[in-house]
Amino acid sequence: DQKQDYANIILTQLESIETLNSLEIAKSLSINHQDLVGCLLQLESANYIKTEGQKQDQLILTNEGNTILNSQSGEYEIYQKIPQEGISMLDLQKLFCIEQVQKVKQEQGEKKEKQIDDPKKKQFDLGFGNAKKMGYIKMDKGLISKVANDLPDKIKLELSQLNTIKLGSQQAKLLIERKLAMISTIKYFEIKKGIKYANKFREQYAALTTEQLLNGEWKECDYKSINLNAEGEKISMGNLHPLLKVRKQFSQILIGLGFEEMPTNQFVESSFWNFDALFQPQKHPARDAHDTFFCSDPELSEEVDPNLRDKVKSMHQTGGVGSIGYQYEWSNEEARKNILRTHTTAVSSKMLYRIAQLYKEKGYFPKKYFSIDKVFRNETLDATHLAEFHQIEGIVIDKNASLGQLMGIIREFFRQIGINKLWFKPTYNPYTEPSMEIYGYHPVLKKKVEIGNSGVFRPEMLAPLGIPEDVNVIAWGLGLERPTMIYYDIRDIRTMVGPEVKVETVRQNAFCVFESK
Ligand code: PHE
């Protein structure tokens, strides 16, 4: 191609000339200097040549200079219009269509100054002056005539040979004064042979191919040297989702506070563990199809331990441990309905049952558990609600557990994620008494926002599970999405999961490191 041709011309010239000037090469090839630069860079990177950047002041044409070069100079135009026998000033001006001006000038002497501003007249005067100065014309008793015939247009000639004019010369000064030329600094290269100089450019291959090896072509080929400083290609690999980064940080805090993680790997749960074991009546509005996703296949879960089932049933129907229960007909079929768990407290209730079983073998021991995983609710989706989201839950099983301890743990937990101002507000949960909503101060919104829910599990819940009467269980729960959105400045929860997720953002999100205060 053309670049290759230019390259070979340069290399051939270097055979006999030690130093080349890129400006001259561009000129001799009649190409733009800029177009040559690409070719030079290629040759230099292959070490065929060595270049050194230089600066040089140069005379170049102005727009006006260019116009003259393409037609003729003003003085020459006047010179040419003058007839052999000579001409008067008035007639000459007529030839240049400035008759009108002249008349006005004569009739109304006082308006003279104004008329002289006419650009056509001005240009004529300039050209006329120059024509006299340059010896094209002479004036004799009002008659203007040519000094000689067939004089050349000197200025046009000079402009056409601009590169032969020395920068400091009188000629240059004159052209600059007349604004036909100006000085401009240009950058160019001095070119010398490089360490791999050859008089012909050979394409350099980036890699050795099997083919070149097999047919022996490699012996003739040039290869690009390896750039050991080049950055490697970015490895495409898995990245942690922002929710997972925040989850990791929360679990770290909870582990630091002595909590152990509960197994949460079961999205489908029976209503029994999600509701009944939590002393939520079967007519509870949260159970109806608006909030809960019910499963159709299998619709019902396997039976739980009949002993446990009967205890839960009688607690709902008639009560116990000082309670009269809900006084209704408890349905086992309702309890067996499979659902997508609506809260992680379903995990906690199951765990409490398991702990109670262990107590029978090993006796009492205190325990602190947490879980962070997905829950499901049939919500209308909007910028802050999804039908599947995550809950963080903590429970403390301890004979000495108290409401005060619950508030203390919650305060410490939130302190570690940088939230110090907390408020507790009484609320109602079927499975805790007392129950407290947790409010935190939102530094950006500058107001209290609900950040969690908590309480002391009721004896009506704990007794059927087999937790001894003198053992208390305190618990709290909160969402994972809200803090994640605040931390990563995510405005719409719907962009956090599913097809709306921007993979690039997930890749670039920093790790979550909460600052405790
Ligand atoms: N399960 C409750 C919810 O989904 C949170 C909670 C957990 C409340 C533990 C009290 C105790 O909002």
Coordinates of C-alpha atoms and ligand atoms in Angstrom, one line a residue:
D1 CA 0.0 0.0 0.0
Q2 CA 0.9 3.7 -0.1
K3 CA 2.4 3.8 3.4
Q4 CA 4.6 0.9 2.5
D5 CA 5.7 2.8 -0.6
Y6 CA 6.5 5.9 1.4
A7 CA 8.5 3.8 3.8
N8 CA 10.5 2.3 1.1
I9 CA 11.3 5.7 -0.5
I10 CA 12.5 6.9 2.9
L11 CA 14.6 3.8 3.5
T12 CA 16.2 4.1 0.0
Q13 CA 17.1 7.7 0.5
L14 CA 18.7 6.9 3.8
E15 CA 21.1 4.6 2.0
S16 CA 23.0 7.6 0.6
I17 CA 21.9 10.5 2.8
E18 CA 22.7 10.5 6.5
T19 CA 20.0 12.8 7.8
L20 CA 16.6 13.4 6.2
N21 CA 14.1 16.1 6.9
S22 CA 10.6 15.0 7.1
L23 CA 9.3 18.3 5.7
E24 CA 11.3 17.9 2.6
I25 CA 10.2 14.3 2.2
A26 CA 6.6 15.3 2.5
K27 CA 7.2 18.1 0.0
S28 CA 8.9 15.8 -2.5
L29 CA 6.2 13.2 -2.2
S30 CA 3.5 15.9 -2.4
I31 CA 1.7 14.7 0.6
N32 CA 0.7 16.2 3.9
H33 CA 3.4 16.2 6.5
Q34 CA 0.9 14.7 9.0
D35 CA 0.3 11.8 6.6
L36 CA 4.0 11.0 6.7
V37 CA 4.2 11.0 10.5
G38 CA 2.2 7.7 10.8
C39 CA 4.6 6.0 8.4
L40 CA 7.6 7.4 10.4
L41 CA 6.2 6.0 13.7
Q42 CA 5.8 2.6 12.1
L43 CA 9.4 2.6 10.8
E44 CA 10.7 3.8 14.1
S45 CA 8.9 1.3 16.2
A46 CA 10.4 -1.4 14.1
N47 CA 13.8 0.3 14.6
Y48 CA 14.4 0.8 10.9
I49 CA 14.9 4.5 11.6
K50 CA 15.6 6.9 14.4
T51 CA 13.8 10.2 14.5
E52 CA 14.4 13.4 16.4
G53 CA 11.7 16.0 16.8
Q54 CA 12.7 19.5 15.5
K55 CA 11.0 22.8 15.4
Q56 CA 11.4 25.3 12.6
D57 CA 9.9 28.7 11.8
Q58 CA 8.5 28.9 8.4
L59 CA 7.0 31.5 6.1
I60 CA 3.4 30.6 5.2
L61 CA 0.7 32.3 3.1
T62 CA -2.1 34.2 4.8
N63 CA -5.6 33.9 3.3
E64 CA -5.0 37.1 1.4
G65 CA -1.7 35.8 0.1
N66 CA -3.5 32.7 -1.0
T67 CA -6.1 34.7 -2.9
I68 CA -3.4 36.6 -4.8
L69 CA -1.5 33.4 -5.6
N70 CA -4.7 32.1 -7.2
S71 CA -5.4 35.3 -9.2
Q72 CA -3.2 38.3 -9.2
S73 CA -2.0 41.2 -7.0
G74 CA -4.0 44.5 -6.7
E75 CA -1.3 46.6 -8.3
Y76 CA -0.9 44.2 -11.2
E77 CA -4.7 44.4 -11.9
I78 CA -4.4 48.2 -12.1
Y79 CA -1.3 47.9 -14.3
Q80 CA -3.0 45.6 -16.7
K81 CA -6.1 47.8 -17.1
I82 CA -4.1 50.9 -18.1
P83 CA -4.3 51.3 -21.9
Q84 CA -1.2 51.9 -24.1
E85 CA -2.0 55.7 -24.6
G86 CA -2.5 56.3 -20.8
I87 CA -5.6 57.2 -18.8
S88 CA -6.9 59.8 -16.4
M89 CA -7.5 59.0 -12.8
L90 CA -11.3 59.4 -13.1
D91 CA -11.5 57.0 -16.1
L92 CA -9.3 54.5 -14.4
Q93 CA -11.5 54.6 -11.3
K94 CA -14.5 54.1 -13.6
L95 CA -12.9 50.9 -14.8
F96 CA -12.9 49.8 -11.2
C97 CA -16.5 50.8 -10.8
I98 CA -15.8 53.6 -8.3
E99 CA -17.3 56.3 -10.5
Q100 CA -20.3 56.8 -8.3
V101 CA -18.1 57.5 -5.3
Q102 CA -16.1 60.0 -7.3
K103 CA -19.1 62.0 -8.4
V104 CA -20.5 62.3 -4.9
K105 CA -17.1 63.4 -3.8
Q106 CA -17.0 66.2 -6.3
E107 CA -20.4 67.5 -5.8
Q108 CA -20.5 67.4 -2.0
G109 CA -17.1 68.4 -0.9
E110 CA -18.0 68.2 2.8
K111 CA -19.0 64.5 2.5
K112 CA -15.5 63.6 1.2
E113 CA -14.3 62.0 4.4
K114 CA -17.2 59.7 4.6
Q115 CA -16.9 58.5 1.0
I116 CA -13.3 57.6 1.4
D117 CA -14.3 54.9 3.8
D118 CA -15.7 52.9 0.8
P119 CA -13.8 49.6 0.8
K120 CA -13.6 49.4 -3.0
K121 CA -12.0 52.8 -3.1
K122 CA -9.6 51.9 -0.3
Q123 CA -8.5 48.8 -2.1
F124 CA -8.0 50.7 -5.3
D125 CA -5.9 53.4 -3.6
L126 CA -3.8 50.7 -2.0
G127 CA -3.2 49.0 -5.3
F128 CA -2.5 52.3 -7.0
G129 CA 0.1 53.2 -4.4
N130 CA 1.8 49.9 -4.8
A131 CA 1.7 50.0 -8.6
K132 CA 3.6 53.3 -8.4
K133 CA 6.0 52.1 -5.7
M134 CA 6.8 49.0 -7.6
G135 CA 7.5 50.8 -10.8
Y136 CA 4.5 49.5 -12.8
I137 CA 3.0 52.9 -13.6
K138 CA 3.9 56.6 -13.8
M139 CA 1.9 59.8 -13.6
D140 CA 2.5 62.7 -15.9
K141 CA 0.3 65.8 -15.9
G142 CA -2.7 63.9 -14.8
L143 CA -2.1 61.1 -17.3
I144 CA -1.4 57.6 -15.9
S145 CA 0.6 55.3 -18.1
K146 CA 2.5 52.0 -18.0
V147 CA 6.2 52.3 -17.3
A148 CA 6.9 49.3 -19.6
N149 CA 4.9 46.6 -21.3
D150 CA 4.8 42.9 -20.3
L151 CA 6.0 43.4 -16.7
P152 CA 5.5 40.3 -14.5
D153 CA 3.3 40.2 -11.4
K154 CA 6.2 40.3 -8.9
I155 CA 4.3 39.7 -5.7
K156 CA 2.4 36.8 -7.2
L157 CA 5.7 35.3 -8.3
E158 CA 7.2 35.8 -4.8
L159 CA 4.3 34.1 -3.2
S160 CA 4.6 31.2 -5.5
Q161 CA 8.2 30.7 -4.4
L162 CA 7.6 31.5 -0.8
N163 CA 9.9 28.7 0.5
T164 CA 12.9 30.2 -1.2
I165 CA 12.5 33.4 0.7
K166 CA 14.8 33.8 3.7
L167 CA 13.0 34.4 7.0
G168 CA 14.8 37.6 8.0
S169 CA 15.1 39.1 4.5
Q170 CA 13.7 42.4 3.3
Q171 CA 11.4 40.4 1.0
A172 CA 9.9 38.4 3.9
K173 CA 9.4 41.6 6.0
L174 CA 7.6 43.2 3.1
L175 CA 5.3 40.3 2.6
I176 CA 4.5 40.1 6.3
E177 CA 3.9 43.8 6.4
R178 CA 1.4 43.5 3.6
K179 CA -0.2 40.6 5.5
L180 CA 0.3 38.3 2.6
A181 CA 2.6 35.9 4.6
M182 CA 3.2 35.1 8.2
I183 CA 5.6 33.1 10.3
S184 CA 4.5 29.8 11.8
T185 CA 6.4 27.3 13.8
I186 CA 6.2 23.8 12.4
K187 CA 7.4 20.6 13.9
Y188 CA 9.2 18.0 11.8
F189 CA 11.6 15.1 12.2
E190 CA 15.2 14.5 11.5
I191 CA 15.5 11.0 10.3
K192 CA 18.5 8.7 10.6
K193 CA 19.1 5.0 10.2
G194 CA 17.9 2.8 13.0
I195 CA 19.6 -0.2 14.6
K196 CA 17.6 -2.5 12.3
Y197 CA 17.9 -0.4 9.2
A198 CA 17.4 -2.1 5.9
N199 CA 16.7 -0.5 2.6
K200 CA 13.4 -2.3 2.2
F201 CA 10.6 -2.4 4.8
R202 CA 9.3 -5.8 5.7
E203 CA 6.1 -6.3 7.5
Q204 CA 6.7 -7.4 11.0
Y205 CA 4.6 -10.3 12.3
A206 CA 3.2 -10.1 15.8
A207 CA 3.3 -13.8 16.3
L208 CA 4.9 -16.9 15.0
T209 CA 2.3 -19.2 13.5
T210 CA 2.2 -23.0 13.1
E211 CA 2.0 -22.4 9.4
Q212 CA 5.2 -20.3 9.3
L213 CA 7.0 -23.0 11.3
L214 CA 5.9 -25.8 9.1
N215 CA 6.7 -24.2 5.7
G216 CA 9.9 -22.6 6.9
E217 CA 8.7 -19.1 6.2
W218 CA 9.8 -18.1 9.7
K219 CA 13.4 -17.9 8.5
E220 CA 12.5 -15.0 6.2
C221 CA 10.0 -13.3 8.5
D222 CA 10.5 -10.3 10.7
Y223 CA 8.8 -10.4 14.1
K224 CA 7.8 -7.6 16.4
S225 CA 9.7 -7.5 19.6
I226 CA 7.8 -8.4 22.7
N227 CA 6.7 -5.5 24.8
L228 CA 7.2 -6.8 28.3
N229 CA 5.7 -3.6 29.7
A230 CA 2.4 -4.0 28.0
E231 CA -0.6 -4.5 30.3
G232 CA -2.1 -7.9 30.0
E233 CA -5.6 -8.4 28.8
K234 CA -8.2 -8.0 31.5
I235 CA -9.3 -11.4 32.7
S236 CA -13.0 -11.8 32.5
M237 CA -14.0 -13.4 35.8
G238 CA -16.8 -13.6 38.3
N239 CA -17.5 -10.5 40.5
L240 CA -19.3 -10.2 43.7
H241 CA -22.7 -8.6 43.5
P242 CA -23.1 -5.5 45.7
L243 CA -25.6 -7.4 47.9
L244 CA -23.1 -10.1 48.5
K245 CA -20.4 -7.6 49.4
V246 CA -22.6 -6.0 52.0
R247 CA -23.9 -9.4 53.2
K248 CA -20.3 -10.4 53.7
Q249 CA -19.6 -7.4 55.8
F250 CA -22.8 -7.9 57.9
S251 CA -21.9 -11.5 58.6
Q252 CA -18.4 -10.5 59.5
I253 CA -19.8 -8.1 62.1
L254 CA -22.2 -10.7 63.5
I255 CA -19.5 -13.4 63.6
G256 CA -17.4 -10.8 65.5
L257 CA -20.2 -10.5 68.0
G258 CA -20.2 -14.2 68.6
F259 CA -23.1 -15.2 66.3
E260 CA -23.1 -18.4 64.2
E261 CA -24.7 -18.7 60.8
M262 CA -27.9 -20.8 60.4
P263 CA -28.4 -22.9 57.3
T264 CA -30.7 -21.0 55.1
N265 CA -30.6 -23.0 51.9
Q266 CA -34.3 -23.7 51.6
F267 CA -36.5 -21.1 49.8
V268 CA -39.6 -23.4 49.8
E269 CA -40.8 -23.8 53.3
S270 CA -44.0 -25.1 54.9
S271 CA -46.5 -22.6 56.3
F272 CA -45.9 -24.5 59.5
W273 CA -42.4 -23.2 60.0
N274 CA -43.0 -19.8 58.5
F275 CA -46.3 -19.1 60.3
D276 CA -47.8 -21.7 62.7
A277 CA -44.6 -22.4 64.7
L278 CA -44.4 -18.7 65.1
F279 CA -47.8 -18.5 66.7
Q280 CA -49.2 -16.7 63.8
P281 CA -53.0 -17.5 63.5
Q282 CA -54.0 -19.2 60.3
K283 CA -56.4 -16.3 59.5
H284 CA -53.5 -13.8 59.7
P285 CA -53.8 -11.4 56.8
A286 CA -50.1 -11.9 55.9
R287 CA -50.8 -15.5 55.0
D288 CA -53.4 -14.7 52.3
A289 CA -52.5 -14.9 48.7
H290 CA -51.7 -11.2 48.4
D291 CA -48.5 -11.4 50.4
T292 CA -47.4 -15.0 50.2
F293 CA -46.4 -17.0 47.2
F294 CA -48.0 -20.4 47.6
C295 CA -46.5 -23.5 45.8
S296 CA -48.7 -25.7 43.6
D297 CA -46.4 -28.6 43.1
P298 CA -46.0 -30.1 45.6
E299 CA -48.7 -28.1 47.2
L300 CA -48.3 -29.7 50.7
S301 CA -45.1 -30.4 52.6
E302 CA -44.4 -33.6 54.5
E303 CA -45.8 -34.0 58.0
V304 CA -43.7 -32.6 60.8
D305 CA -43.1 -34.6 64.0
P306 CA -46.7 -35.3 65.1
N307 CA -45.8 -34.5 68.7
L308 CA -44.6 -31.0 67.7
R309 CA -47.6 -30.5 65.4
D310 CA -50.0 -31.3 68.2
K311 CA -48.4 -29.0 70.6
V312 CA -48.5 -26.1 68.1
K313 CA -52.1 -27.0 67.3
S314 CA -53.3 -26.9 70.9
M315 CA -51.3 -23.6 71.5
H316 CA -53.2 -22.0 68.7
Q317 CA -56.6 -23.5 69.7
T318 CA -56.6 -23.4 73.4
G319 CA -53.3 -21.8 74.5
G320 CA -51.0 -22.8 77.4
V321 CA -48.2 -21.2 79.4
G322 CA -50.7 -18.6 80.7
S323 CA -52.3 -17.9 77.3
I324 CA -55.7 -18.8 76.0
G325 CA -54.5 -19.1 72.4
Y326 CA -56.5 -17.9 69.5
Q327 CA -59.6 -20.0 70.1
Y328 CA -60.1 -21.4 66.5
E329 CA -60.0 -24.7 64.7
W330 CA -56.4 -25.2 63.6
S331 CA -56.0 -26.9 60.2
N332 CA -53.1 -29.2 59.6
E333 CA -53.7 -28.9 55.8
E334 CA -53.3 -25.1 56.1
A335 CA -50.0 -25.6 58.0
R336 CA -48.7 -28.1 55.4
K337 CA -49.1 -25.6 52.5
N338 CA -45.8 -25.1 50.8
I339 CA -44.8 -21.4 50.3
L340 CA -41.8 -19.4 49.5
R341 CA -40.6 -18.3 52.9
T342 CA -41.8 -14.7 53.7
H343 CA -39.2 -14.0 56.3
T344 CA -36.0 -15.6 57.7
T345 CA -37.8 -16.1 61.1
A346 CA -38.9 -19.4 59.4
V347 CA -35.2 -20.4 59.6
S348 CA -35.1 -19.3 63.3
S349 CA -38.1 -21.3 64.3
K350 CA -36.8 -24.4 62.8
M351 CA -33.4 -23.8 64.5
L352 CA -35.1 -23.3 67.9
Y353 CA -36.8 -26.6 67.5
R354 CA -33.4 -28.3 66.7
I355 CA -31.8 -26.6 69.8
A356 CA -34.6 -27.8 72.0
Q357 CA -34.0 -31.4 70.7
L358 CA -30.3 -30.9 71.6
Y359 CA -31.2 -29.7 75.1
K360 CA -32.8 -33.0 75.7
E361 CA -29.5 -34.8 75.0
K362 CA -26.9 -32.3 76.3
G363 CA -28.8 -30.0 78.6
Y364 CA -29.0 -26.2 78.3
F365 CA -26.4 -24.0 76.6
P366 CA -26.8 -20.4 75.4
K367 CA -26.5 -19.7 71.6
K368 CA -26.3 -16.8 69.3
Y369 CA -27.4 -17.4 65.6
F370 CA -27.8 -15.3 62.6
S371 CA -29.0 -15.7 59.0
I372 CA -28.8 -13.6 55.9
D373 CA -30.7 -14.8 52.9
K374 CA -33.5 -14.4 50.4
V375 CA -37.2 -14.1 51.3
F376 CA -40.2 -13.7 49.0
R377 CA -43.3 -11.6 49.2
N378 CA -46.0 -10.9 46.6
E379 CA -45.3 -7.1 46.5
T380 CA -46.0 -4.6 43.8
L381 CA -42.6 -3.8 42.3
D382 CA -41.4 -0.2 42.5
A383 CA -38.1 1.7 43.0
T384 CA -37.9 0.4 46.6
H385 CA -39.8 -2.9 46.5
L386 CA -39.0 -6.2 45.0
A387 CA -40.9 -9.5 45.3
E388 CA -37.7 -11.2 46.5
F389 CA -35.3 -9.6 48.8
H390 CA -32.9 -10.4 51.6
Q391 CA -33.3 -10.4 55.4
I392 CA -30.7 -10.3 58.1
E393 CA -31.8 -11.9 61.3
G394 CA -30.2 -12.5 64.6
I395 CA -31.4 -14.5 67.6
V396 CA -30.0 -14.9 71.1
I397 CA -31.0 -18.0 73.1
D398 CA -30.1 -17.3 76.7
K399 CA -31.6 -17.7 80.2
N400 CA -30.5 -14.2 80.9
A401 CA -31.6 -12.7 77.6
S402 CA -33.6 -9.5 78.1
L403 CA -35.1 -6.6 76.3
G404 CA -32.2 -4.5 77.5
Q405 CA -29.7 -6.9 76.1
L406 CA -31.6 -6.9 72.8
M407 CA -31.4 -3.1 72.6
G408 CA -27.7 -3.3 73.5
I409 CA -26.9 -5.9 70.8
I410 CA -28.8 -3.9 68.2
R411 CA -27.0 -0.7 69.1
E412 CA -23.7 -2.4 68.9
F413 CA -24.5 -4.0 65.5
F414 CA -25.6 -0.6 64.0
R415 CA -22.7 1.2 65.6
Q416 CA -20.4 -1.1 63.6
I417 CA -22.0 0.0 60.3
G418 CA -21.8 3.7 61.3
I419 CA -25.3 4.3 62.6
N420 CA -25.3 5.7 66.1
K421 CA -28.6 7.4 66.5
L422 CA -31.3 4.7 67.1
W423 CA -34.9 4.8 68.3
F424 CA -37.1 2.0 69.4
K425 CA -40.8 2.1 68.9
P426 CA -43.3 -0.4 70.3
T427 CA -45.1 -2.5 67.6
Y428 CA -46.9 -5.7 67.2
N429 CA -45.7 -9.1 65.9
P430 CA -47.6 -12.3 66.5
Y431 CA -44.4 -14.0 67.7
T432 CA -42.7 -11.4 69.9
E433 CA -43.8 -9.5 73.0
P434 CA -42.7 -6.9 73.5
S435 CA -41.9 -5.9 69.9
M436 CA -39.9 -2.9 68.8
E437 CA -39.5 -1.3 65.5
I438 CA -35.9 0.0 65.0
Y439 CA -35.4 3.5 63.6
G440 CA -32.1 5.0 62.6
Y441 CA -31.1 8.5 61.6
H442 CA -30.6 8.8 57.9
P443 CA -27.8 11.4 57.4
V444 CA -28.7 12.1 53.8
L445 CA -32.5 12.2 54.1
K446 CA -31.9 13.9 57.5
K447 CA -34.8 12.1 59.2
K448 CA -35.6 8.9 61.1
V449 CA -36.2 5.9 58.9
E450 CA -37.4 2.4 59.9
I451 CA -34.5 0.0 59.6
G452 CA -35.6 -3.1 61.4
N453 CA -38.0 -5.0 63.7
S454 CA -37.3 -6.9 66.8
G455 CA -38.7 -8.4 70.0
V456 CA -38.7 -11.1 72.6
F457 CA -40.1 -14.4 71.4
R458 CA -43.4 -15.2 73.1
P459 CA -43.7 -18.2 75.4
E460 CA -46.6 -19.4 73.1
M461 CA -44.1 -19.8 70.3
L462 CA -41.2 -21.2 72.4
A463 CA -43.0 -23.7 74.5
P464 CA -44.4 -25.9 71.7
L465 CA -40.9 -26.0 70.1
G466 CA -39.6 -27.4 73.4
I467 CA -37.5 -24.5 74.6
P468 CA -37.5 -24.6 78.4
E469 CA -39.6 -22.0 80.2
D470 CA -36.6 -20.3 81.8
V471 CA -34.8 -19.8 78.5
N472 CA -35.4 -16.5 76.7
V473 CA -35.0 -15.8 73.0
I474 CA -34.6 -12.3 71.7
A475 CA -34.4 -11.6 68.0
W476 CA -34.3 -8.8 65.4
G477 CA -34.5 -8.6 61.7
L478 CA -33.7 -6.1 58.9
G479 CA -33.5 -5.9 55.2
L480 CA -30.2 -6.1 53.2
E481 CA -31.3 -4.1 50.2
R482 CA -31.8 -0.7 51.9
P483 CA -28.3 -0.5 53.4
T484 CA -26.8 -1.8 50.1
M485 CA -28.6 0.9 48.1
I486 CA -27.4 3.6 50.5
Y487 CA -23.8 2.3 50.5
Y488 CA -23.5 2.0 46.7
D489 CA -25.8 4.9 45.9
I490 CA -28.3 2.7 44.0
R491 CA -31.5 4.7 43.5
D492 CA -33.8 2.0 42.0
I493 CA -33.9 -1.4 43.6
R494 CA -34.9 -2.9 40.3
T495 CA -31.5 -2.2 38.8
M496 CA -29.9 -4.3 41.5
V497 CA -31.2 -7.8 40.4
G498 CA -32.2 -9.4 37.2
P499 CA -31.7 -8.2 33.6
E500 CA -31.4 -4.5 34.7
V501 CA -28.1 -5.1 36.4
K502 CA -25.2 -3.4 34.8
V503 CA -22.4 -5.9 34.8
E504 CA -19.8 -3.2 34.5
T505 CA -21.0 -1.5 37.6
V506 CA -20.9 -4.7 39.5
R507 CA -17.4 -5.2 38.3
Q508 CA -16.3 -1.8 39.4
N509 CA -18.0 -1.5 42.8
A510 CA -15.5 -1.4 45.6
F511 CA -15.7 -3.8 48.5
C512 CA -18.0 -2.8 51.3
V513 CA -16.2 -1.5 54.3
F514 CA -18.4 0.1 56.9
E515 CA -17.0 2.8 59.1
S516 CA -18.0 2.4 62.7
K517 CA -18.2 5.6 64.7
Ligands
PHE1 N1 -39.6 -11.4 60.8 C1 -39.7 -10.0 61.0 C2 -40.0 -9.3 59.6 O1 -40.0 -9.9 58.6 C3 -38.5 -9.3 61.6 C4 -38.3 -9.8 63.0 C5 -37.4 -10.8 63.3 C6 -39.1 -9.3 64.0 C7 -37.2 -11.2 64.6 C8 -38.9 -9.7 65.3 C9 -38.0 -10.6 65.6 O2 -40.2 -8.1 59.6

